[in-house]
PDB file of C-alpha atoms in Angstrom:
ATOM      1  CA  MET A  29       6.655 -16.713   7.370  1.00  0.00           C
ATOM      2  CA  ASN A  30       4.015 -16.853  10.108  1.00  0.00           C
ATOM      3  CA  ALA A  31       1.503 -19.995  10.181  1.00  0.00           C
ATOM      4  CA  GLU A  32      -1.174 -18.051   8.528  1.00  0.00           C
ATOM      5  CA  ALA A  33       0.715 -16.267   5.888  1.00  0.00           C
ATOM      6  CA  ILE A  34      -0.322 -16.907   2.258  1.00  0.00           C
ATOM      7  CA  PHE A  35       2.804 -15.773   0.496  1.00  0.00           C
ATOM      8  CA  ALA A  36       6.493 -15.535   1.651  1.00  0.00           C
ATOM      9  CA  LYS A  37       7.553 -12.269   3.145  1.00  0.00           C
ATOM     10  CA  GLY A  38       9.640 -11.067   0.177  1.00  0.00           C
ATOM     11  CA  GLU A  39      12.301  -8.382   0.120  1.00  0.00           C
ATOM     12  CA  LYS A  40      12.608  -5.375   2.295  1.00  0.00           C
ATOM     13  CA  ALA A  41      11.116  -2.432   0.509  1.00  0.00           C
ATOM     14  CA  PRO A  42      13.266   0.694  -0.433  1.00  0.00           C
ATOM     15  CA  GLU A  43      13.352   3.334   2.261  1.00  0.00           C
ATOM     16  CA  GLU A  44      13.259   6.058  -0.471  1.00  0.00           C
ATOM     17  CA  ILE A  45       9.484   5.220  -1.113  1.00  0.00           C
ATOM     18  CA  PHE A  46       8.449   3.557   2.214  1.00  0.00           C
ATOM     19  CA  SER A  47       8.629   4.867   5.840  1.00  0.00           C
ATOM     20  CA  HIS A  48       9.521   2.178   8.426  1.00  0.00           C
ATOM     21  CA  THR A  49       9.783  -1.475   7.628  1.00  0.00           C
ATOM     22  CA  VAL A  50       7.839  -2.902   4.735  1.00  0.00           C
ATOM     23  CA  TRP A  51       8.258  -6.225   2.739  1.00  0.00           C
ATOM     24  CA  VAL A  52       7.268  -6.783  -0.887  1.00  0.00           C
ATOM     25  CA  LYS A  53       6.997 -10.130  -2.540  1.00  0.00           C
ATOM     26  CA  MET A  54       6.278  -9.806  -6.366  1.00  0.00           C
ATOM     27  CA  LEU A  55       3.926 -12.338  -7.318  1.00  0.00           C
ATOM     28  CA  HIS A  56       3.436 -11.606 -11.046  1.00  0.00           C
ATOM     29  CA  ALA A  57       5.777  -8.901 -12.701  1.00  0.00           C
ATOM     30  CA  ASP A  58       4.004  -9.426 -16.137  1.00  0.00           C
ATOM     31  CA  GLU A  59       7.417  -9.307 -17.987  1.00  0.00           C
ATOM     32  CA  ASN A  60       5.786 -10.694 -21.076  1.00  0.00           C
ATOM     33  CA  LYS A  61       3.180  -7.845 -21.023  1.00  0.00           C
ATOM     34  CA  THR A  62       0.321 -10.394 -21.469  1.00  0.00           C
ATOM     35  CA  PHE A  63      -1.957  -9.023 -18.611  1.00  0.00           C
ATOM     36  CA  ASP A  64      -0.852  -5.389 -18.365  1.00  0.00           C
ATOM     37  CA  THR A  65      -0.941  -5.777 -14.513  1.00  0.00           C
ATOM     38  CA  GLN A  66       1.595  -6.475 -11.886  1.00  0.00           C
ATOM     39  CA  VAL A  67       0.542  -8.230  -8.706  1.00  0.00           C
ATOM     40  CA  TYR A  68       2.473  -8.104  -5.361  1.00  0.00           C
ATOM     41  CA  ASN A  69       2.109  -8.951  -1.599  1.00  0.00           C
ATOM     42  CA  VAL A  70       3.000  -6.159   0.716  1.00  0.00           C
ATOM     43  CA  GLU A  71       3.508  -6.549   4.484  1.00  0.00           C
ATOM     44  CA  PHE A  72       3.674  -3.337   6.641  1.00  0.00           C
ATOM     45  CA  GLU A  73       5.116  -3.471  10.197  1.00  0.00           C
ATOM     46  CA  PRO A  74       3.134  -1.283  12.556  1.00  0.00           C
ATOM     47  CA  SER A  75       3.373   2.297  11.578  1.00  0.00           C
ATOM     48  CA  ALA A  76       4.827   1.545   8.269  1.00  0.00           C
ATOM     49  CA  ARG A  77       3.444   3.056   5.016  1.00  0.00           C
ATOM     50  CA  THR A  78       4.080   3.964   1.496  1.00  0.00           C
ATOM     51  CA  HIS A  79       5.046   7.543   0.597  1.00  0.00           C
ATOM     52  CA  TRP A  80       2.529   9.797  -1.333  1.00  0.00           C
ATOM     53  CA  HIS A  81       2.277   8.277  -4.812  1.00  0.00           C
ATOM     54  CA  SER A  82       0.111   7.754  -7.875  1.00  0.00           C
ATOM     55  CA  HIS A  83      -0.157   5.091 -10.452  1.00  0.00           C
ATOM     56  CA  PRO A  84      -0.768   6.200 -14.275  1.00  0.00           C
ATOM     57  CA  GLY A  85      -2.928   3.133 -14.752  1.00  0.00           C
ATOM     58  CA  GLY A  86      -4.490   2.774 -11.359  1.00  0.00           C
ATOM     59  CA  GLN A  87      -4.147   0.295  -8.450  1.00  0.00           C
ATOM     60  CA  ILE A  88      -6.218  -2.130  -6.660  1.00  0.00           C
ATOM     61  CA  LEU A  89      -5.537  -3.289  -2.949  1.00  0.00           C
ATOM     62  CA  LEU A  90      -7.031  -6.531  -1.490  1.00  0.00           C
ATOM     63  CA  CYS A  91      -6.607  -6.350   2.204  1.00  0.00           C
ATOM     64  CA  THR A  92      -5.679  -9.769   3.656  1.00  0.00           C
ATOM     65  CA  GLU A  93      -4.426  -9.215   7.176  1.00  0.00           C
ATOM     66  CA  GLY A  94      -4.344  -6.578  10.064  1.00  0.00           C
ATOM     67  CA  ARG A  95      -5.444  -3.041   9.955  1.00  0.00           C
ATOM     68  CA  GLY A  96      -4.294  -0.081   7.953  1.00  0.00           C
ATOM     69  CA  TYR A  97      -5.265   3.077   6.274  1.00  0.00           C
ATOM     70  CA  TYR A  98      -5.699   4.554   2.765  1.00  0.00           C
ATOM     71  CA  GLN A  99      -5.813   8.202   2.166  1.00  0.00           C
ATOM     72  CA  GLU A 100      -6.189  10.261  -1.034  1.00  0.00           C
ATOM     73  CA  LYS A 101      -4.485  13.683  -0.926  1.00  0.00           C
ATOM     74  CA  GLY A 102      -6.901  16.258   0.319  1.00  0.00           C
ATOM     75  CA  LYS A 103      -9.514  13.704   1.485  1.00  0.00           C
ATOM     76  CA  PRO A 104     -10.266  11.911   4.754  1.00  0.00           C
ATOM     77  CA  ALA A 105      -8.497   8.662   5.475  1.00  0.00           C
ATOM     78  CA  ARG A 106     -10.311   5.295   5.184  1.00  0.00           C
ATOM     79  CA  SER A 107      -9.503   2.527   7.899  1.00  0.00           C
ATOM     80  CA  LEU A 108      -8.857  -0.836   6.380  1.00  0.00           C
ATOM     81  CA  GLN A 109      -9.079  -4.301   7.542  1.00  0.00           C
ATOM     82  CA  LYS A 110      -9.089  -7.870   6.236  1.00  0.00           C
ATOM     83  CA  GLY A 111     -11.540  -8.310   3.402  1.00  0.00           C
ATOM     84  CA  ASP A 112     -11.557  -4.748   2.274  1.00  0.00           C
ATOM     85  CA  VAL A 113     -11.017  -3.754  -1.264  1.00  0.00           C
ATOM     86  CA  VAL A 114      -9.743  -0.331  -2.620  1.00  0.00           C
ATOM     87  CA  ALA A 115      -9.890   0.583  -6.162  1.00  0.00           C
ATOM     88  CA  ILE A 116      -7.566   3.659  -6.933  1.00  0.00           C
ATOM     89  CA  PRO A 117      -8.086   5.563 -10.135  1.00  0.00           C
ATOM     90  CA  PRO A 118      -5.349   6.429 -12.303  1.00  0.00           C
ATOM     91  CA  GLU A 119      -3.311   9.416 -11.367  1.00  0.00           C
ATOM     92  CA  VAL A 120      -4.930   9.847  -7.864  1.00  0.00           C
ATOM     93  CA  VAL A 121      -2.299  10.774  -5.367  1.00  0.00           C
ATOM     94  CA  HIS A 122      -2.539   8.621  -2.164  1.00  0.00           C
ATOM     95  CA  TRP A 123      -0.800   6.506   0.448  1.00  0.00           C
ATOM     96  CA  HIS A 124      -1.509   3.285   2.232  1.00  0.00           C
ATOM     97  CA  GLY A 125      -0.054   1.509   5.270  1.00  0.00           C
ATOM     98  CA  ALA A 126      -0.329   0.012   8.726  1.00  0.00           C
ATOM     99  CA  ALA A 127      -1.976   1.296  11.989  1.00  0.00           C
ATOM    100  CA  PRO A 128       0.428   2.347  14.662  1.00  0.00           C
ATOM    101  CA  GLU A 129      -0.054  -0.741  16.738  1.00  0.00           C
ATOM    102  CA  GLU A 130      -0.767  -3.553  14.231  1.00  0.00           C
ATOM    103  CA  ARG A 131       0.772  -5.021  11.142  1.00  0.00           C
ATOM    104  CA  PHE A 132      -1.104  -4.791   7.780  1.00  0.00           C
ATOM    105  CA  VAL A 133      -1.017  -6.831   4.576  1.00  0.00           C
ATOM    106  CA  HIS A 134      -2.403  -6.390   1.291  1.00  0.00           C
ATOM    107  CA  ILE A 135      -2.142  -7.753  -2.264  1.00  0.00           C
ATOM    108  CA  GLY A 136      -1.629  -4.815  -4.683  1.00  0.00           C
ATOM    109  CA  MET A 137      -2.307  -4.780  -8.266  1.00  0.00           C
ATOM    110  CA  SER A 138      -0.900  -2.114 -10.570  1.00  0.00           C
ATOM    111  CA  THR A 139      -3.149  -1.989 -13.636  1.00  0.00           C
ATOM    112  CA  GLN A 140      -2.439  -0.729 -17.265  1.00  0.00           C
ATOM    113  CA  VAL A 141       1.375  -0.916 -16.357  1.00  0.00           C
ATOM    114  CA  ARG A 142       2.022  -0.108 -20.100  1.00  0.00           C
ATOM    115  CA  LEU A 143       1.441   3.510 -19.061  1.00  0.00           C
ATOM    116  CA  GLY A 144       4.393   3.632 -17.025  1.00  0.00           C
ATOM    117  CA  PRO A 145       5.520   3.249 -13.242  1.00  0.00           C
ATOM    118  CA  ALA A 146       4.299   4.784 -10.102  1.00  0.00           C
ATOM    119  CA  THR A 147       5.211   8.375  -9.494  1.00  0.00           C
ATOM    120  CA  TRP A 148       6.458   8.933  -5.860  1.00  0.00           C
ATOM    121  CA  LEU A 149       6.056  12.144  -4.353  1.00  0.00           C
ATOM    122  CA  GLY A 150       7.608  12.239  -0.857  1.00  0.00           C
ATOM    123  CA  PRO A 151       6.911  10.837   2.639  1.00  0.00           C
ATOM    124  CA  VAL A 152       3.568  11.094   4.597  1.00  0.00           C
ATOM    125  CA  THR A 153       4.941  13.117   7.453  1.00  0.00           C
ATOM    126  CA  GLY A 154       4.640  12.143  11.094  1.00  0.00           C
ATOM    127  CA  PRO A 155       2.045  14.876  11.719  1.00  0.00           C
ATOM    128  CA  GLU A 156      -0.071  13.740   8.536  1.00  0.00           C
ATOM    129  CA  TYR A 157       0.114  10.012   9.787  1.00  0.00           C
ATOM    130  CA  ALA A 158      -0.681  11.213  13.430  1.00  0.00           C
ATOM    131  CA  GLU A 159      -3.674  13.191  12.373  1.00  0.00           C
ATOM    132  CA  VAL A 160      -5.227  10.225  10.465  1.00  0.00           C
ATOM    133  CA  THR A 161      -4.380   7.542  13.120  1.00  0.00           C
ATOM    134  CA  GLU A 162      -5.390   9.670  16.189  1.00  0.00           C
ATOM    135  CA  ARG A 163      -8.694  10.710  14.630  1.00  0.00           C
ATOM    136  CA  LYS A 164      -9.615   7.083  13.685  1.00  0.00           C
ATOM    137  CA  SER A 165      -8.718   5.762  17.118  1.00  0.00           C
ATOM    138  CA  ARG A 166     -10.997   8.144  18.996  1.00  0.00           C
TER     139      ARG A 166
END
């Protein structure tokens, strides 16, 4: 954990749903179903990203460190930095992750988890990622 980190790094995320190295620390699993929300800290190494996915109850991202991207399927990507908030409506297919040259950290919140887990749809390809990151760096 670096001197500025708020939470411990957590466990290495599964390669089946992330590209490159990602660490996830579950902060609140809501096992008692009291809040209908799960909260987790996610650290992306440079170029690391989620696969395309959607959440049946939506997701909120609170960006806490570094620089990254968020993209909904069929729409332009949004550049993200510390202090940005992304509210993702239910069932919107998207991905998020780090810039090519910089780590990216966010707190994620899966809302209305009673509706079920995320649906994972496959990796963001190298060309898809390059199109986003090359366009944003120009």
